[in-house]
Amino acid sequence: MIDLAPHVAEALRSGRPVVALESTVVTHGLPRPANLELALRLESVVAEGGALPATVGVVDGRLRVGLDAGELERLATEAVDKASPWNLGAIVARGGCAGTTVAATLHAAAAVGIEAFATGGIGGIHRDAFDESADLAALARYPVVTVSAGPKSVLDVAATLERLETLGVPVVGWRSDHLAGFHVGETDLPLPARVDTLEELAATFRAHRALGLPGGMLVSQPVTDGLDAATLRSWVEEAHVDARARGVRGKGVTPALLAALAERSAGETIAINLRLLEANASLAAALAGVLAATPPAGAAAAPNSPSPKEAL
Ligand code: PSU
Ligand code: MN
């Protein structure tokens, strides 16, 4: 039931670096037309970083890995669903279209053997009790490295980090000691590990897997020139008041909060979101290069795997 684009299949077969990209950020995370521009831009950033981009989404009842430009345009411009593991089967069964969340994208990436994935901010624990993103369980389950700017700033970020610890998801700070705060560069929450080179990043993931530990790893990359924490906090408070007043529930909560933040900040949160998405795609591409050049012990190195990119 998973449609793997032939060029992505070929790249994976020959051991070339591939980066998965999600599409809920396109369908529900950003306003039009910035969403489509961003989708195409992220693919270019991954390609410039020496890896093949594979954007994941659901089109006419098929879970597709490696959407083409026409499919991306449809997802960016049509009213489509938001697919997570709990509704993915239903959307496929009725032949629908959807953006895939981090959780659904991780499932697809793992199913086809993609090890590197870039998103903006991950879902996590909301302030309202029992609203916890399926992203957390998926990070704990699928052997993929997710590059993010930390949990989205509308969340209870400290609780989200605690849950990642409970779930045994390694959270690695990219050139930073504290968890990235999505729209703010760094939070004051210390991380269990910091790395400063791509080789250390790849080695950390390989060690996690070689120890027989399940699931993936979360890379936390602070955005440059993020918002001041106090300013953001006041906008987040207002965004929650807005969402509560409108009675938003369930999978509508995250998109509504992000839209409210964009309005409060006169678009500044969107500009930061676009910037961190590009930075994460670039880091994921470079990491994919190193992972392709250093496959796990036991797996044969690809004959023509590229040398790791040194630019970062
Ligand atoms: N990152 C962004 N913007 C987004 C998302 C991530 O910069 O809109 C999406 C991801 O697809 C993530 C989802 O999986 O938001 C989380 O939604 P929820 O909180 O309902 O699990
Ligand atoms: Mn939720």
mmCIF file of C-alpha atoms in Angstrom, residues 10-307:
data_model
loop_
_atom_site.group_PDB
_atom_site.id
_atom_site.type_symbol
_atom_site.label_atom_id
_atom_site.label_comp_id
_atom_site.label_asym_id
_atom_site.label_seq_id
_atom_site.Cartn_x
_atom_site.Cartn_y
_atom_site.Cartn_z
ATOM 1 C CA GLU A 10 16.774 3.402 -6.877
ATOM 2 C CA ALA A 11 18.664 5.786 -4.570
ATOM 3 C CA LEU A 12 17.925 3.590 -1.546
ATOM 4 C CA ARG A 13 18.969 0.451 -3.408
ATOM 5 C CA SER A 14 22.316 1.944 -4.339
ATOM 6 C CA GLY A 15 22.908 3.350 -0.842
ATOM 7 C CA ARG A 16 22.683 7.018 -1.776
ATOM 8 C CA PRO A 17 21.530 9.506 0.893
ATOM 9 C CA VAL A 18 17.790 10.166 1.068
ATOM 10 C CA VAL A 19 15.903 12.573 3.344
ATOM 11 C CA ALA A 20 12.204 12.165 4.129
ATOM 12 C CA LEU A 21 10.101 15.325 4.470
ATOM 13 C CA GLU A 22 6.638 15.551 6.013
ATOM 14 C CA SER A 23 3.626 17.296 4.505
ATOM 15 C CA THR A 24 1.343 18.333 7.386
ATOM 16 C CA VAL A 25 3.502 21.429 7.698
ATOM 17 C CA VAL A 26 2.460 22.124 4.093
ATOM 18 C CA THR A 27 -1.237 21.231 4.422
ATOM 19 C CA HIS A 28 -1.917 22.518 7.936
ATOM 20 C CA GLY A 29 1.140 24.304 9.298
ATOM 21 C CA LEU A 30 1.632 27.252 6.953
ATOM 22 C CA PRO A 31 -0.629 29.633 5.030
ATOM 23 C CA ARG A 32 -0.907 29.625 1.226
ATOM 24 C CA PRO A 33 1.055 30.322 -0.921
ATOM 25 C CA ALA A 34 4.046 30.166 1.451
ATOM 26 C CA ASN A 35 3.256 26.483 2.045
ATOM 27 C CA LEU A 36 3.860 25.340 -1.550
ATOM 28 C CA GLU A 37 6.916 27.568 -1.950
ATOM 29 C CA LEU A 38 8.279 26.038 1.232
ATOM 30 C CA ALA A 39 7.602 22.459 0.102
ATOM 31 C CA LEU A 40 9.574 23.043 -3.102
ATOM 32 C CA ARG A 41 12.288 25.017 -1.313
ATOM 33 C CA LEU A 42 12.874 22.220 1.223
ATOM 34 C CA GLU A 43 13.352 19.762 -1.615
ATOM 35 C CA SER A 44 15.959 22.067 -3.198
ATOM 36 C CA VAL A 45 17.745 22.521 0.121
ATOM 37 C CA VAL A 46 18.005 18.741 0.550
ATOM 38 C CA ALA A 47 19.276 18.347 -3.020
ATOM 39 C CA GLU A 48 21.843 21.135 -2.530
ATOM 40 C CA GLY A 49 22.975 19.253 0.578
ATOM 41 C CA GLY A 50 23.777 16.216 -1.563
ATOM 42 C CA ALA A 51 20.764 14.037 -0.698
ATOM 43 C CA LEU A 52 17.591 13.036 -2.483
ATOM 44 C CA PRO A 53 14.408 14.566 -1.027
ATOM 45 C CA ALA A 54 11.385 12.294 -0.546
ATOM 46 C CA THR A 55 8.312 14.182 0.584
ATOM 47 C CA VAL A 56 5.642 11.906 2.036
ATOM 48 C CA GLY A 57 1.883 12.395 1.723
ATOM 49 C CA VAL A 58 -1.393 10.663 0.904
ATOM 50 C CA VAL A 59 -2.728 11.219 -2.615
ATOM 51 C CA ASP A 60 -5.947 9.574 -3.826
ATOM 52 C CA GLY A 61 -5.725 6.797 -1.295
ATOM 53 C CA ARG A 62 -2.027 5.988 -1.716
ATOM 54 C CA LEU A 63 0.646 6.648 0.893
ATOM 55 C CA ARG A 64 3.349 8.088 -1.361
ATOM 56 C CA VAL A 65 7.062 8.423 -0.577
ATOM 57 C CA GLY A 66 8.575 10.881 -3.050
ATOM 58 C CA LEU A 67 5.687 13.129 -4.127
ATOM 59 C CA ASP A 68 6.092 14.817 -7.510
ATOM 60 C CA ALA A 69 5.576 18.555 -8.052
ATOM 61 C CA GLY A 70 1.968 18.137 -9.199
ATOM 62 C CA GLU A 71 1.069 16.080 -6.129
ATOM 63 C CA LEU A 72 2.758 18.583 -3.829
ATOM 64 C CA GLU A 73 0.757 21.351 -5.464
ATOM 65 C CA ARG A 74 -2.485 19.449 -4.923
ATOM 66 C CA LEU A 75 -1.747 18.901 -1.254
ATOM 67 C CA ALA A 76 -0.752 22.545 -0.828
ATOM 68 C CA THR A 77 -3.842 23.981 -2.517
ATOM 69 C CA GLU A 78 -6.722 21.538 -1.928
ATOM 70 C CA ALA A 79 -8.563 21.053 1.353
ATOM 71 C CA VAL A 80 -7.093 17.776 2.542
ATOM 72 C CA ASP A 81 -6.953 15.750 5.733
ATOM 73 C CA LYS A 82 -4.183 15.516 8.361
ATOM 74 C CA ALA A 83 -2.945 11.935 8.566
ATOM 75 C CA SER A 84 -1.551 10.355 11.679
ATOM 76 C CA PRO A 85 -1.350 6.613 12.374
ATOM 77 C CA TRP A 86 -4.845 6.638 13.911
ATOM 78 C CA ASN A 87 -6.615 7.772 10.705
ATOM 79 C CA LEU A 88 -4.123 6.855 7.963
ATOM 80 C CA GLY A 89 -5.800 3.528 7.154
ATOM 81 C CA ALA A 90 -9.222 5.164 6.959
ATOM 82 C CA ILE A 91 -7.986 7.903 4.601
ATOM 83 C CA VAL A 92 -6.300 5.334 2.342
ATOM 84 C CA ALA A 93 -9.405 3.095 2.366
ATOM 85 C CA ARG A 94 -11.670 5.890 1.182
ATOM 86 C CA GLY A 95 -9.203 7.119 -1.433
ATOM 87 C CA GLY A 96 -8.556 10.470 0.265
ATOM 88 C CA CYS A 97 -5.692 12.952 0.259
ATOM 89 C CA ALA A 98 -3.765 14.116 3.332
ATOM 90 C CA GLY A 99 -0.644 15.703 4.675
ATOM 91 C CA THR A 100 1.304 13.259 6.806
ATOM 92 C CA THR A 101 2.312 14.285 10.333
ATOM 93 C CA VAL A 102 5.715 13.524 11.792
ATOM 94 C CA ALA A 103 4.213 10.296 13.164
ATOM 95 C CA ALA A 104 2.791 9.095 9.833
ATOM 96 C CA THR A 105 5.898 10.204 7.926
ATOM 97 C CA LEU A 106 8.169 8.274 10.317
ATOM 98 C CA HIS A 107 6.105 5.162 9.651
ATOM 99 C CA ALA A 108 6.480 5.578 5.892
ATOM 100 C CA ALA A 109 10.201 6.391 6.097
ATOM 101 C CA ALA A 110 10.935 3.353 8.253
ATOM 102 C CA ALA A 111 8.858 1.109 6.003
ATOM 103 C CA VAL A 112 11.001 1.953 2.963
ATOM 104 C CA GLY A 113 14.359 2.222 4.778
ATOM 105 C CA ILE A 114 14.960 5.984 4.927
ATOM 106 C CA GLU A 115 17.078 6.910 7.965
ATOM 107 C CA ALA A 116 17.035 10.723 7.918
ATOM 108 C CA PHE A 117 13.982 12.945 8.244
ATOM 109 C CA ALA A 118 13.558 16.703 8.612
ATOM 110 C CA THR A 119 10.652 18.613 10.104
ATOM 111 C CA GLY A 120 10.118 21.968 11.806
ATOM 112 C CA GLY A 121 8.957 21.389 15.338
ATOM 113 C CA ILE A 122 7.705 18.069 16.622
ATOM 114 C CA GLY A 123 4.305 17.561 18.216
ATOM 115 C CA GLY A 124 4.297 16.823 21.932
ATOM 116 C CA ILE A 125 2.357 17.305 25.124
ATOM 117 C CA HIS A 126 -0.266 20.014 24.995
ATOM 118 C CA ARG A 127 -1.272 21.998 28.036
ATOM 119 C CA ASP A 128 -4.717 20.407 28.101
ATOM 120 C CA ALA A 129 -4.528 17.046 29.814
ATOM 121 C CA PHE A 130 -4.300 13.955 27.603
ATOM 122 C CA ASP A 131 -3.679 15.765 24.337
ATOM 123 C CA GLU A 132 -0.349 14.212 23.442
ATOM 124 C CA SER A 133 0.926 14.080 19.881
ATOM 125 C CA ALA A 134 1.329 10.689 18.240
ATOM 126 C CA ASP A 135 4.738 12.040 17.160
ATOM 127 C CA LEU A 136 6.222 11.020 20.526
ATOM 128 C CA ALA A 137 5.223 7.367 20.298
ATOM 129 C CA ALA A 138 6.403 7.283 16.678
ATOM 130 C CA LEU A 139 9.828 8.709 17.572
ATOM 131 C CA ALA A 140 10.137 5.885 20.106
ATOM 132 C CA ARG A 141 9.102 3.282 17.595
ATOM 133 C CA TYR A 142 10.738 3.885 14.225
ATOM 134 C CA PRO A 143 14.514 3.696 13.602
ATOM 135 C CA VAL A 144 14.850 7.082 11.916
ATOM 136 C CA VAL A 145 16.737 10.250 12.884
ATOM 137 C CA THR A 146 14.375 13.239 13.059
ATOM 138 C CA VAL A 147 15.970 16.671 12.726
ATOM 139 C CA SER A 148 13.802 19.338 14.383
ATOM 140 C CA ALA A 149 13.937 22.684 16.162
ATOM 141 C CA GLY A 150 12.520 21.021 19.271
ATOM 142 C CA PRO A 151 8.864 20.730 20.279
ATOM 143 C CA LYS A 152 6.519 23.380 18.932
ATOM 144 C CA SER A 153 6.417 26.385 21.222
ATOM 145 C CA VAL A 154 2.660 26.118 21.828
ATOM 146 C CA LEU A 155 3.278 22.910 23.796
ATOM 147 C CA ASP A 156 4.261 22.129 27.343
ATOM 148 C CA VAL A 157 7.888 21.835 26.280
ATOM 149 C CA ALA A 158 9.256 20.604 29.626
ATOM 150 C CA ALA A 159 6.623 17.851 29.847
ATOM 151 C CA THR A 160 7.391 16.865 26.253
ATOM 152 C CA LEU A 161 11.082 16.450 27.062
ATOM 153 C CA GLU A 162 10.217 14.361 30.144
ATOM 154 C CA ARG A 163 8.025 12.095 28.022
ATOM 155 C CA LEU A 164 10.815 11.653 25.464
ATOM 156 C CA GLU A 165 13.049 10.493 28.313
ATOM 157 C CA THR A 166 10.402 8.048 29.542
ATOM 158 C CA LEU A 167 9.970 6.687 26.017
ATOM 159 C CA GLY A 168 13.738 6.256 25.653
ATOM 160 C CA VAL A 169 14.114 8.618 22.719
ATOM 161 C CA PRO A 170 17.666 10.019 22.590
ATOM 162 C CA VAL A 171 17.497 13.802 22.234
ATOM 163 C CA VAL A 172 20.738 15.207 20.905
ATOM 164 C CA GLY A 173 21.561 18.904 20.864
ATOM 165 C CA TRP A 174 23.180 19.997 17.615
ATOM 166 C CA ARG A 175 25.987 22.280 18.811
ATOM 167 C CA SER A 176 23.875 23.125 21.860
ATOM 168 C CA ASP A 177 23.414 21.909 25.422
ATOM 169 C CA HIS A 178 19.762 22.871 25.815
ATOM 170 C CA LEU A 179 16.587 21.833 24.051
ATOM 171 C CA ALA A 180 15.693 24.010 21.076
ATOM 172 C CA GLY A 181 12.481 25.998 21.578
ATOM 173 C CA PHE A 182 11.124 26.146 18.004
ATOM 174 C CA HIS A 183 10.468 29.905 17.665
ATOM 175 C CA VAL A 184 13.028 30.643 20.390
ATOM 176 C CA GLY A 185 16.577 29.430 19.872
ATOM 177 C CA GLU A 186 17.198 27.553 23.092
ATOM 178 C CA THR A 187 15.120 26.754 26.163
ATOM 179 C CA ASP A 188 16.715 26.360 29.595
ATOM 180 C CA LEU A 189 16.069 22.592 29.534
ATOM 181 C CA PRO A 190 19.343 20.615 29.546
ATOM 182 C CA LEU A 191 19.722 17.739 27.085
ATOM 183 C CA PRO A 192 21.286 14.335 27.729
ATOM 184 C CA ALA A 193 23.741 14.740 24.862
ATOM 185 C CA ARG A 194 25.365 17.342 22.690
ATOM 186 C CA VAL A 195 27.252 16.787 19.433
ATOM 187 C CA ASP A 196 29.271 19.178 17.336
ATOM 188 C CA THR A 197 30.046 17.128 14.232
ATOM 189 C CA LEU A 198 28.065 15.055 11.743
ATOM 190 C CA GLU A 199 30.286 12.077 12.481
ATOM 191 C CA GLU A 200 29.358 12.204 16.200
ATOM 192 C CA LEU A 201 25.712 12.552 15.267
ATOM 193 C CA ALA A 202 25.806 9.488 13.036
ATOM 194 C CA ALA A 203 27.881 7.551 15.599
ATOM 195 C CA THR A 204 25.337 8.312 18.336
ATOM 196 C CA PHE A 205 22.498 6.904 16.243
ATOM 197 C CA ARG A 206 24.530 3.891 15.162
ATOM 198 C CA ALA A 207 25.432 3.173 18.822
ATOM 199 C CA HIS A 208 21.783 3.455 19.909
ATOM 200 C CA ARG A 209 20.806 0.924 17.264
ATOM 201 C CA ALA A 210 23.816 -1.363 17.765
ATOM 202 C CA LEU A 211 22.921 -1.640 21.456
ATOM 203 C CA GLY A 212 19.584 -3.049 20.393
ATOM 204 C CA LEU A 213 17.679 -0.024 21.661
ATOM 205 C CA PRO A 214 14.464 0.436 19.724
ATOM 206 C CA GLY A 215 13.253 3.453 17.820
ATOM 207 C CA GLY A 216 14.849 6.583 16.528
ATOM 208 C CA MET A 217 16.671 9.687 17.663
ATOM 209 C CA LEU A 218 15.646 13.320 17.857
ATOM 210 C CA VAL A 219 18.123 16.002 16.844
ATOM 211 C CA SER A 220 17.434 19.416 18.360
ATOM 212 C CA GLN A 221 18.767 22.293 16.253
ATOM 213 C CA PRO A 222 18.167 25.794 17.692
ATOM 214 C CA VAL A 223 16.968 28.340 15.149
ATOM 215 C CA THR A 224 19.261 31.329 14.643
ATOM 216 C CA ASP A 225 17.810 34.746 15.531
ATOM 217 C CA GLY A 226 14.752 33.291 17.222
ATOM 218 C CA LEU A 227 12.197 35.221 19.231
ATOM 219 C CA ASP A 228 12.777 36.523 22.683
ATOM 220 C CA ALA A 229 11.241 34.019 25.146
ATOM 221 C CA ALA A 230 9.094 36.556 27.042
ATOM 222 C CA THR A 231 7.564 37.961 23.843
ATOM 223 C CA LEU A 232 6.768 34.506 22.573
ATOM 224 C CA ARG A 233 5.235 33.504 25.911
ATOM 225 C CA SER A 234 2.733 36.347 25.778
ATOM 226 C CA TRP A 235 1.701 35.452 22.197
ATOM 227 C CA VAL A 236 1.364 31.783 23.149
ATOM 228 C CA GLU A 237 -0.940 32.729 26.048
ATOM 229 C CA GLU A 238 -3.112 34.719 23.677
ATOM 230 C CA ALA A 239 -3.102 31.920 21.103
ATOM 231 C CA HIS A 240 -4.437 29.524 23.738
ATOM 232 C CA VAL A 241 -7.177 31.963 24.730
ATOM 233 C CA ASP A 242 -8.176 32.311 21.039
ATOM 234 C CA ALA A 243 -8.247 28.552 20.461
ATOM 235 C CA ARG A 244 -10.238 27.882 23.629
ATOM 236 C CA ALA A 245 -12.758 30.594 22.746
ATOM 237 C CA ARG A 246 -13.253 28.979 19.349
ATOM 238 C CA GLY A 247 -13.714 25.533 20.878
ATOM 239 C CA VAL A 248 -10.961 23.930 18.789
ATOM 240 C CA ARG A 249 -10.339 20.272 19.596
ATOM 241 C CA GLY A 250 -8.190 17.272 18.676
ATOM 242 C CA LYS A 251 -6.078 17.439 15.546
ATOM 243 C CA GLY A 252 -7.291 20.979 14.894
ATOM 244 C CA VAL A 253 -5.494 22.302 17.974
ATOM 245 C CA THR A 254 -1.924 22.533 16.633
ATOM 246 C CA PRO A 255 -2.891 24.215 13.321
ATOM 247 C CA ALA A 256 -5.163 26.684 15.158
ATOM 248 C CA LEU A 257 -2.457 27.627 17.655
ATOM 249 C CA LEU A 258 0.159 28.109 14.925
ATOM 250 C CA ALA A 259 -2.259 30.294 12.945
ATOM 251 C CA ALA A 260 -3.055 32.366 16.038
ATOM 252 C CA LEU A 261 0.663 32.884 16.712
ATOM 253 C CA ALA A 262 1.201 34.013 13.127
ATOM 254 C CA GLU A 263 -1.580 36.553 13.502
ATOM 255 C CA ARG A 264 -0.342 37.867 16.852
ATOM 256 C CA SER A 265 3.216 38.192 15.603
ATOM 257 C CA ALA A 266 2.220 39.803 12.283
ATOM 258 C CA GLY A 267 3.844 36.929 10.420
ATOM 259 C CA GLU A 268 7.101 36.814 12.337
ATOM 260 C CA THR A 269 6.497 33.259 13.587
ATOM 261 C CA ILE A 270 5.969 32.153 9.968
ATOM 262 C CA ALA A 271 9.275 33.678 8.872
ATOM 263 C CA ILE A 272 11.050 31.883 11.725
ATOM 264 C CA ASN A 273 9.230 28.625 10.969
ATOM 265 C CA LEU A 274 10.377 28.792 7.320
ATOM 266 C CA ARG A 275 13.949 29.514 8.369
ATOM 267 C CA LEU A 276 14.173 26.647 10.838
ATOM 268 C CA LEU A 277 12.606 24.216 8.368
ATOM 269 C CA GLU A 278 15.320 25.049 5.825
ATOM 270 C CA ALA A 279 18.076 24.728 8.404
ATOM 271 C CA ASN A 280 16.714 21.350 9.499
ATOM 272 C CA ALA A 281 16.458 20.090 5.902
ATOM 273 C CA SER A 282 20.055 21.140 5.314
ATOM 274 C CA LEU A 283 21.332 19.371 8.444
ATOM 275 C CA ALA A 284 19.305 16.245 7.628
ATOM 276 C CA ALA A 285 20.808 16.146 4.121
ATOM 277 C CA ALA A 286 24.348 16.373 5.472
ATOM 278 C CA LEU A 287 23.593 13.729 8.087
ATOM 279 C CA ALA A 288 22.058 11.431 5.460
ATOM 280 C CA GLY A 289 25.367 11.639 3.585
ATOM 281 C CA VAL A 290 27.334 10.462 6.611
ATOM 282 C CA LEU A 291 24.796 7.741 7.445
ATOM 283 C CA ALA A 292 24.978 6.457 3.861
ATOM 284 C CA ALA A 293 28.784 6.399 4.055
ATOM 285 C CA THR A 294 28.755 4.583 7.419
ATOM 286 C CA PRO A 295 26.055 1.913 7.252
ATOM 287 C CA PRO A 296 25.434 -0.191 10.373
ATOM 288 C CA ALA A 297 27.902 -3.000 11.057
ATOM 289 C CA GLY A 298 26.835 -6.006 9.036
ATOM 290 C CA ALA A 299 25.306 -3.987 6.204
ATOM 291 C CA ALA A 300 27.483 -3.643 3.131
ATOM 292 C CA ALA A 301 28.696 -0.141 2.308
ATOM 293 C CA ALA A 302 27.275 1.129 -0.937
ATOM 294 C CA PRO A 303 29.860 0.988 -3.752
ATOM 295 C CA ASN A 304 29.375 4.617 -4.687
ATOM 296 C CA SER A 305 28.340 6.281 -1.435
ATOM 297 C CA PRO A 306 29.487 9.885 -1.362
ATOM 298 C CA SER A 307 32.007 11.271 1.063
#
